[in-house]
């Protein structure tokens, strides 16, 4: 069993920022990531463009140069990968943390590859791994996916896109332009209010001209191999369908947090408990960083406003005197 003073769970941009800050302060640390570097970004749609400009995605004041003001997925992967490799960050990839518990002031972590002890932990696991399911019959059919990657796959197919957010709108537009017959199914009365401002006119024009069909105020009753059964204020009906992209958002792994002992709010928001000034949770020496701090409100925290968590947390850890850190 190996002891590491600080273990950072999650190798996304915020986990990387925490690793950089730990290294600068001479803390014996390790980032443990269940997938590749910035695994969530890697699994984003191939052509995704960020809402934020490149300078707002920078960490540790390392310049992020992109072809356009708002960078795309491949540029972000290049940026964060180079930070990890050029700074020789201590990161274990393709290793999943399974359990975390505390005994006598020391954390014990079990992964699918080994066991560790640690004096401090930062949870920076994001929210992209667990989709918000719609819990209807047929959601588990092979033709249904909660993730979208490449529009080419849906060419010449009848595609239903469930959702009204940025991910749903981007998928609908890209797939339409690659030859898919796209129908959007939206629970509310309109396209989401947080859709990127330069994309909104495009989707509204495509809907208005009939290139992309849309049904608002929809309840989906059942997904069948060749159809979808839905209803709206006009009644119940079905539409022909080959594939479904259920892009209804994602959520943090709350069960993981609860098993550790992190307290969550009693309402539907499931806000985790932490100190705003230090990011320390109700469990001493265990911190949260990044989007996971927002519970179900995953739009509250993102890279540009949570990158400061790294400095906040490491400053808090540095002020504690119960551990003598190894110098690296």
Protein backbone atom coordinates (compact mmCIF):
# COMPACT_ATOMS: atom_id res chain seq x y z
CA UNK A 1 0.00 0.00 0.00
CA UNK A 2 1.49 3.31 -1.11
CA UNK A 3 1.10 6.56 0.83
CA UNK A 4 0.71 9.81 -1.12
CA UNK A 5 0.16 13.07 0.77
CA UNK A 6 -2.43 14.39 -1.71
CA UNK A 7 -4.54 12.38 -4.13
CA UNK A 8 -6.52 14.23 -6.79
CA UNK A 9 -9.41 12.18 -8.17
CA UNK A 10 -10.08 13.26 -11.74
CA UNK A 11 -7.70 14.25 -14.53
CA UNK A 12 -9.76 16.92 -16.26
CA UNK A 13 -8.71 20.58 -16.57
CA UNK A 14 -9.45 21.33 -12.90
CA UNK A 15 -7.72 18.19 -11.66
CA UNK A 16 -4.72 19.14 -13.80
CA UNK A 17 -4.78 22.67 -12.34
CA UNK A 18 -4.73 21.15 -8.84
CA UNK A 19 -1.78 18.98 -9.82
CA UNK A 20 0.15 21.97 -11.13
CA UNK A 21 -0.48 23.91 -7.94
CA UNK A 22 0.51 20.95 -5.77
CA UNK A 23 3.75 20.53 -7.68
CA UNK A 24 4.58 24.23 -7.29
CA UNK A 25 4.07 23.98 -3.53
CA UNK A 26 6.22 20.89 -3.23
CA UNK A 27 3.38 18.59 -2.24
CA UNK A 28 3.73 14.85 -2.82
CA UNK A 29 0.66 14.33 -5.03
CA UNK A 30 -0.87 12.03 -7.60
CA UNK A 31 -3.78 12.54 -10.01
CA UNK A 32 -5.86 9.40 -10.55
CA UNK A 33 -7.99 9.40 -13.71
CA UNK A 34 -10.23 6.54 -14.83
CA UNK A 35 -9.69 7.28 -18.53
CA UNK A 36 -7.33 9.28 -20.68
CA UNK A 37 -6.11 12.85 -20.03
CA UNK A 38 -9.18 15.11 -19.84
CA UNK A 39 -11.36 12.07 -20.44
CA UNK A 40 -14.62 14.04 -20.56
CA UNK A 41 -13.27 16.46 -23.18
CA UNK A 42 -12.04 13.51 -25.21
CA UNK A 43 -15.59 12.13 -25.28
CA UNK A 44 -17.15 15.42 -26.38
CA UNK A 45 -18.50 15.66 -29.96
CA UNK A 46 -15.68 15.79 -32.49
CA UNK A 47 -16.57 19.27 -33.76
CA UNK A 48 -17.58 20.85 -30.47
CA UNK A 49 -16.72 24.53 -29.97
CA UNK A 50 -16.48 25.99 -26.47
CA UNK A 51 -18.70 28.79 -25.28
CA UNK A 52 -15.70 30.32 -23.49
CA UNK A 53 -12.82 32.04 -25.23
CA UNK A 54 -9.40 30.42 -25.09
CA UNK A 55 -7.96 32.72 -22.42
CA UNK A 56 -10.78 31.78 -20.07
CA UNK A 57 -9.87 28.11 -20.43
CA UNK A 58 -6.24 28.71 -19.48
CA UNK A 59 -4.86 27.23 -16.28
CA UNK A 60 -1.85 28.40 -14.29
CA UNK A 61 -1.46 31.39 -16.66
CA UNK A 62 -0.21 29.10 -19.44
CA UNK A 63 -1.29 30.71 -22.76
CA UNK A 64 -3.91 28.87 -24.80
CA UNK A 65 -3.59 29.85 -28.47
CA UNK A 66 -6.47 28.81 -30.73
CA UNK A 67 -7.36 29.47 -34.37
CA UNK A 68 -10.57 31.25 -33.40
CA UNK A 69 -11.50 33.20 -30.28
CA UNK A 70 -13.51 30.21 -29.05
CA UNK A 71 -11.45 27.04 -29.32
CA UNK A 72 -12.64 23.63 -30.44
CA UNK A 73 -12.37 20.24 -28.80
CA UNK A 74 -9.19 19.16 -30.60
CA UNK A 75 -7.40 22.38 -29.61
CA UNK A 76 -8.38 21.93 -25.96
CA UNK A 77 -7.12 18.35 -25.97
CA UNK A 78 -3.80 19.54 -27.38
CA UNK A 79 -3.54 22.34 -24.81
CA UNK A 80 -4.24 20.25 -21.70
CA UNK A 81 -2.23 17.27 -22.93
CA UNK A 82 0.83 19.44 -23.47
CA UNK A 83 0.46 20.89 -19.97
CA UNK A 84 0.46 17.40 -18.48
CA UNK A 85 3.39 16.14 -20.54
CA UNK A 86 5.60 19.26 -20.48
CA UNK A 87 5.20 19.61 -16.72
CA UNK A 88 5.64 15.87 -16.19
CA UNK A 89 2.62 15.76 -13.91
CA UNK A 90 2.26 12.65 -11.77
CA UNK A 91 -0.94 11.17 -13.21
CA UNK A 92 -2.20 7.58 -13.22
CA UNK A 93 -4.40 7.07 -16.28
CA UNK A 94 -7.02 4.36 -16.87
CA UNK A 95 -7.27 3.73 -13.14
CA UNK A 96 -10.67 3.99 -11.49
CA UNK A 97 -11.16 4.92 -7.84
CA UNK A 98 -13.63 2.42 -6.39
CA UNK A 99 -13.85 3.24 -2.68
CA UNK A 100 -12.67 5.94 -0.30
CA UNK A 101 -12.90 5.75 3.48
CA UNK A 102 -11.17 7.43 6.39
CA UNK A 103 -9.56 5.77 9.39
CA UNK A 104 -7.80 7.67 12.14
CA UNK A 105 -7.27 10.78 10.05
CA UNK A 106 -5.91 8.88 7.04
CA UNK A 107 -7.82 8.22 3.82
CA UNK A 108 -7.75 4.76 2.29
CA UNK A 109 -8.40 4.58 -1.47
CA UNK A 110 -9.03 1.41 -3.41
CA UNK A 111 -8.81 1.50 -7.19
CA UNK A 112 -9.18 -1.18 -9.81
CA UNK A 113 -5.37 -1.36 -9.86
CA UNK A 114 -4.24 -0.93 -6.26
CA UNK A 115 -4.54 0.56 -2.80
CA UNK A 116 -3.33 3.91 -1.47
CA UNK A 117 -3.37 5.93 1.71
CA UNK A 118 -3.50 9.70 1.69
CA UNK A 119 -3.66 12.63 4.07
CA UNK A 120 -5.62 14.88 1.72
CA UNK A 121 -8.01 14.27 -1.15
CA UNK A 122 -9.41 16.52 -3.86
CA UNK A 123 -12.45 15.27 -5.76
CA UNK A 124 -12.51 16.86 -9.24
CA UNK A 125 -14.52 14.29 -11.16
CA UNK A 126 -16.83 16.52 -13.19
CA UNK A 127 -20.25 15.33 -14.33
CA UNK A 128 -20.09 13.89 -17.85
CA UNK A 129 -20.12 10.17 -17.04
CA UNK A 130 -23.73 9.75 -15.89
CA UNK A 131 -26.51 10.88 -18.24
CA UNK A 132 -29.85 12.14 -16.99
CA UNK A 133 -32.06 9.30 -18.15
CA UNK A 134 -35.69 9.83 -19.15
CA UNK A 135 -36.71 6.46 -17.68
CA UNK A 136 -39.12 5.25 -20.32
CA UNK A 137 -39.62 1.87 -22.02
CA UNK A 138 -37.17 1.42 -24.87
CA UNK A 139 -34.50 3.77 -23.56
CA UNK A 140 -32.12 0.81 -23.41
CA UNK A 141 -32.57 -0.10 -27.09
CA UNK A 142 -29.35 -0.19 -29.18
CA UNK A 143 -30.62 2.69 -31.32
CA UNK A 144 -30.67 5.05 -28.30
CA UNK A 145 -27.59 6.92 -27.11
CA UNK A 146 -27.03 9.61 -24.48
CA UNK A 147 -23.77 10.65 -26.14
CA UNK A 148 -23.13 12.16 -29.55
CA UNK A 149 -19.81 11.99 -31.36
CA UNK A 150 -19.92 12.29 -35.16
CA UNK A 151 -22.73 13.33 -37.55
CA UNK A 152 -21.58 11.07 -40.40
CA UNK A 153 -23.08 8.03 -38.65
CA UNK A 154 -26.62 9.41 -38.99
CA UNK A 155 -26.57 10.31 -42.70
CA UNK A 156 -29.79 9.25 -44.49
CA UNK A 157 -31.35 8.17 -41.19
CA UNK A 158 -34.44 9.39 -39.33
CA UNK A 159 -32.88 10.86 -36.21
CA UNK A 160 -34.74 12.08 -33.13
CA UNK A 161 -32.82 14.47 -30.87
CA UNK A 162 -34.28 14.73 -27.39
CA UNK A 163 -33.33 17.94 -25.60
CA UNK A 164 -33.05 21.68 -26.14
CA UNK A 165 -29.60 22.53 -24.79
CA UNK A 166 -26.32 23.32 -26.55
CA UNK A 167 -25.48 19.65 -27.03
CA UNK A 168 -28.88 18.84 -28.55
CA UNK A 169 -28.87 21.88 -30.83
CA UNK A 170 -25.31 21.26 -32.03
CA UNK A 171 -26.12 17.63 -32.79
CA UNK A 172 -29.33 18.51 -34.62
CA UNK A 173 -27.60 21.08 -36.84
CA UNK A 174 -24.54 18.95 -37.61
CA UNK A 175 -26.55 15.82 -38.39
CA UNK A 176 -28.98 17.76 -40.59
CA UNK A 177 -26.05 19.12 -42.58
CA UNK A 178 -24.68 15.59 -43.07
CA UNK A 179 -27.95 14.36 -44.51
CA UNK A 180 -29.96 13.13 -41.53
CA UNK A 181 -33.73 13.63 -41.32
CA UNK A 182 -33.78 15.38 -37.94
CA UNK A 183 -36.68 15.80 -35.55
CA UNK A 184 -36.17 17.57 -32.20
CA UNK A 185 -38.34 16.53 -29.25
CA UNK A 186 -38.40 19.22 -26.57
CA UNK A 187 -40.06 18.97 -23.18
CA UNK A 188 -40.55 22.72 -22.82
CA UNK A 189 -42.01 25.45 -25.02
CA UNK A 190 -38.78 26.63 -26.68
CA UNK A 191 -35.10 26.09 -27.44
CA UNK A 192 -33.01 26.39 -24.26
CA UNK A 193 -32.18 29.91 -23.12
CA UNK A 194 -28.48 29.09 -22.62
CA UNK A 195 -27.89 27.94 -26.20
CA UNK A 196 -24.80 29.66 -27.62
CA UNK A 197 -25.81 33.06 -28.98
CA UNK A 198 -24.15 32.52 -32.35
CA UNK A 199 -25.90 29.16 -32.78
CA UNK A 200 -29.44 30.16 -31.75
CA UNK A 201 -30.28 32.06 -34.99
CA UNK A 202 -29.09 29.07 -37.03
CA UNK A 203 -31.32 26.53 -35.26
CA UNK A 204 -34.31 28.87 -35.26
CA UNK A 205 -33.95 29.49 -39.00
CA UNK A 206 -33.64 25.78 -39.75
CA UNK A 207 -36.77 25.10 -37.71
CA UNK A 208 -38.69 27.96 -39.32
CA UNK A 209 -37.88 26.81 -42.85
CA UNK A 210 -38.78 23.21 -41.99
CA UNK A 211 -35.32 21.75 -42.52
CA UNK A 212 -35.36 20.50 -38.93
CA UNK A 213 -38.72 19.41 -37.51
CA UNK A 214 -39.54 20.12 -33.87
CA UNK A 215 -42.25 19.20 -31.38
CA UNK A 216 -42.50 21.34 -28.24
CA UNK A 217 -44.13 20.51 -24.89
CA UNK A 218 -43.56 16.83 -25.57
CA UNK A 219 -43.81 13.82 -23.29
CA UNK A 220 -42.15 10.70 -24.66
CA UNK A 221 -44.13 7.58 -23.76
CA UNK A 222 -42.15 4.80 -25.39
CA UNK A 223 -39.29 4.16 -27.81
CA UNK A 224 -39.83 1.24 -30.19
CA UNK A 225 -37.45 -0.28 -32.78
CA UNK A 226 -38.89 1.75 -35.67
CA UNK A 227 -41.00 4.46 -34.00
CA UNK A 228 -41.31 6.76 -30.99
CA UNK A 229 -44.62 7.19 -29.19
CA UNK A 230 -45.08 10.72 -27.90
CA UNK A 231 -47.77 13.13 -26.81
CA UNK A 232 -48.16 16.90 -26.61
CA UNK A 233 -51.13 19.23 -26.01
CA UNK A 234 -52.52 18.12 -29.41
CA UNK A 235 -52.71 14.47 -28.34
CA UNK A 236 -50.82 11.19 -28.71
CA UNK A 237 -49.03 10.13 -31.90
CA UNK A 238 -45.95 8.31 -33.16
CA UNK A 239 -43.12 9.24 -35.50
CA UNK A 240 -40.95 7.03 -37.68
CA UNK A 241 -37.45 6.71 -36.31
CA UNK A 242 -34.10 4.96 -36.86
CA UNK A 243 -31.92 6.47 -34.11
CA UNK A 244 -32.38 8.51 -30.94
CA UNK A 245 -29.93 10.93 -29.34
CA UNK A 246 -31.26 11.55 -25.83
CA UNK A 247 -29.13 14.60 -24.99
CA UNK A 248 -30.87 15.49 -21.74
CA UNK A 249 -27.81 16.45 -19.73
CA UNK A 250 -25.51 14.73 -17.28
CA UNK A 251 -24.95 14.64 -13.53
CA UNK A 252 -22.15 14.06 -11.01
CA UNK A 253 -21.71 10.68 -9.39
CA UNK A 254 -23.70 11.45 -6.25
CA UNK A 255 -23.58 7.85 -5.03
CA UNK A 256 -19.78 8.05 -4.95
CA UNK A 257 -19.94 11.26 -2.91
CA UNK A 258 -22.48 9.81 -0.48
CA UNK A 259 -20.47 6.63 0.05
CA UNK A 260 -17.47 8.76 0.98
CA UNK A 261 -19.66 10.61 3.50
CA UNK A 262 -20.01 13.99 1.80
CA UNK A 263 -23.29 15.59 2.83
CA UNK A 264 -25.71 16.62 0.08
CA UNK A 265 -28.61 19.06 0.31
CA UNK A 266 -32.05 17.55 0.91
CA UNK A 267 -33.62 19.18 -2.14
CA UNK A 268 -33.46 18.05 -5.75
CA UNK A 269 -30.33 20.14 -6.36
CA UNK A 270 -28.14 17.80 -4.26
CA UNK A 271 -25.58 20.50 -3.51
CA UNK A 272 -22.55 19.00 -1.75
CA UNK A 273 -21.50 20.64 1.49
CA UNK A 274 -18.22 22.56 1.40
CA UNK A 275 -16.63 25.73 2.76
CA UNK A 276 -16.71 28.46 0.10
CA UNK A 277 -13.43 29.92 1.36
CA UNK A 278 -11.42 26.69 1.33
CA UNK A 279 -13.48 24.19 -0.73
CA UNK A 280 -13.16 21.73 2.18
CA UNK A 281 -16.17 19.45 2.64
CA UNK A 282 -17.81 18.28 5.86
CA UNK A 283 -15.06 15.65 5.92
CA UNK A 284 -11.83 17.18 7.21
CA UNK A 285 -9.05 17.33 4.61
CA UNK A 286 -11.32 16.28 1.74
CA UNK A 287 -11.95 18.97 -0.86
CA UNK A 288 -14.13 19.48 -3.92
CA UNK A 289 -13.07 21.29 -7.11
CA UNK A 290 -14.81 22.15 -10.34
CA UNK A 291 -18.29 21.50 -11.67
CA UNK A 292 -19.05 18.84 -9.06
CA UNK A 293 -19.51 21.65 -6.53
CA UNK A 294 -22.79 22.66 -8.20
CA UNK A 295 -24.74 19.46 -7.64
CA UNK A 296 -27.45 19.07 -10.26
CA UNK A 297 -26.88 22.69 -11.36
CA UNK A 298 -24.01 21.70 -13.62
CA UNK A 299 -24.12 25.09 -15.37
CA UNK A 300 -22.94 26.99 -12.27
CA UNK A 301 -19.31 25.90 -12.33
CA UNK A 302 -17.18 25.40 -15.43
CA UNK A 303 -13.50 25.72 -16.32
CA UNK A 304 -13.26 29.49 -16.44
CA UNK A 305 -14.73 30.15 -12.99
CA UNK A 306 -13.57 27.03 -11.13
CA UNK A 307 -9.90 26.98 -12.15
CA UNK A 308 -9.30 29.18 -9.06
CA UNK A 309 -10.27 26.22 -6.88
CA UNK A 310 -6.77 24.80 -7.32
CA UNK A 311 -5.04 27.73 -5.63
CA UNK A 312 -7.76 28.01 -2.99
CA UNK A 313 -7.43 24.36 -1.99
CA UNK A 314 -3.65 24.18 -2.04
CA UNK A 315 -3.43 27.37 0.02
CA UNK A 316 -5.73 25.76 2.56
CA UNK A 317 -3.67 22.56 2.63
CA UNK A 318 -0.42 24.51 2.95
CA UNK A 319 -1.70 26.27 6.05
CA UNK A 320 -2.38 23.01 7.84
CA UNK A 321 0.40 21.72 10.10
CA UNK A 322 -0.66 18.12 10.68
CA UNK A 323 1.36 16.73 7.76
CA UNK A 324 4.98 17.30 6.76
CA UNK A 325 5.04 17.13 3.01
CA UNK A 326 7.73 15.42 1.04
CA UNK A 327 9.61 17.77 -1.23
CA UNK A 328 9.56 16.77 -4.89
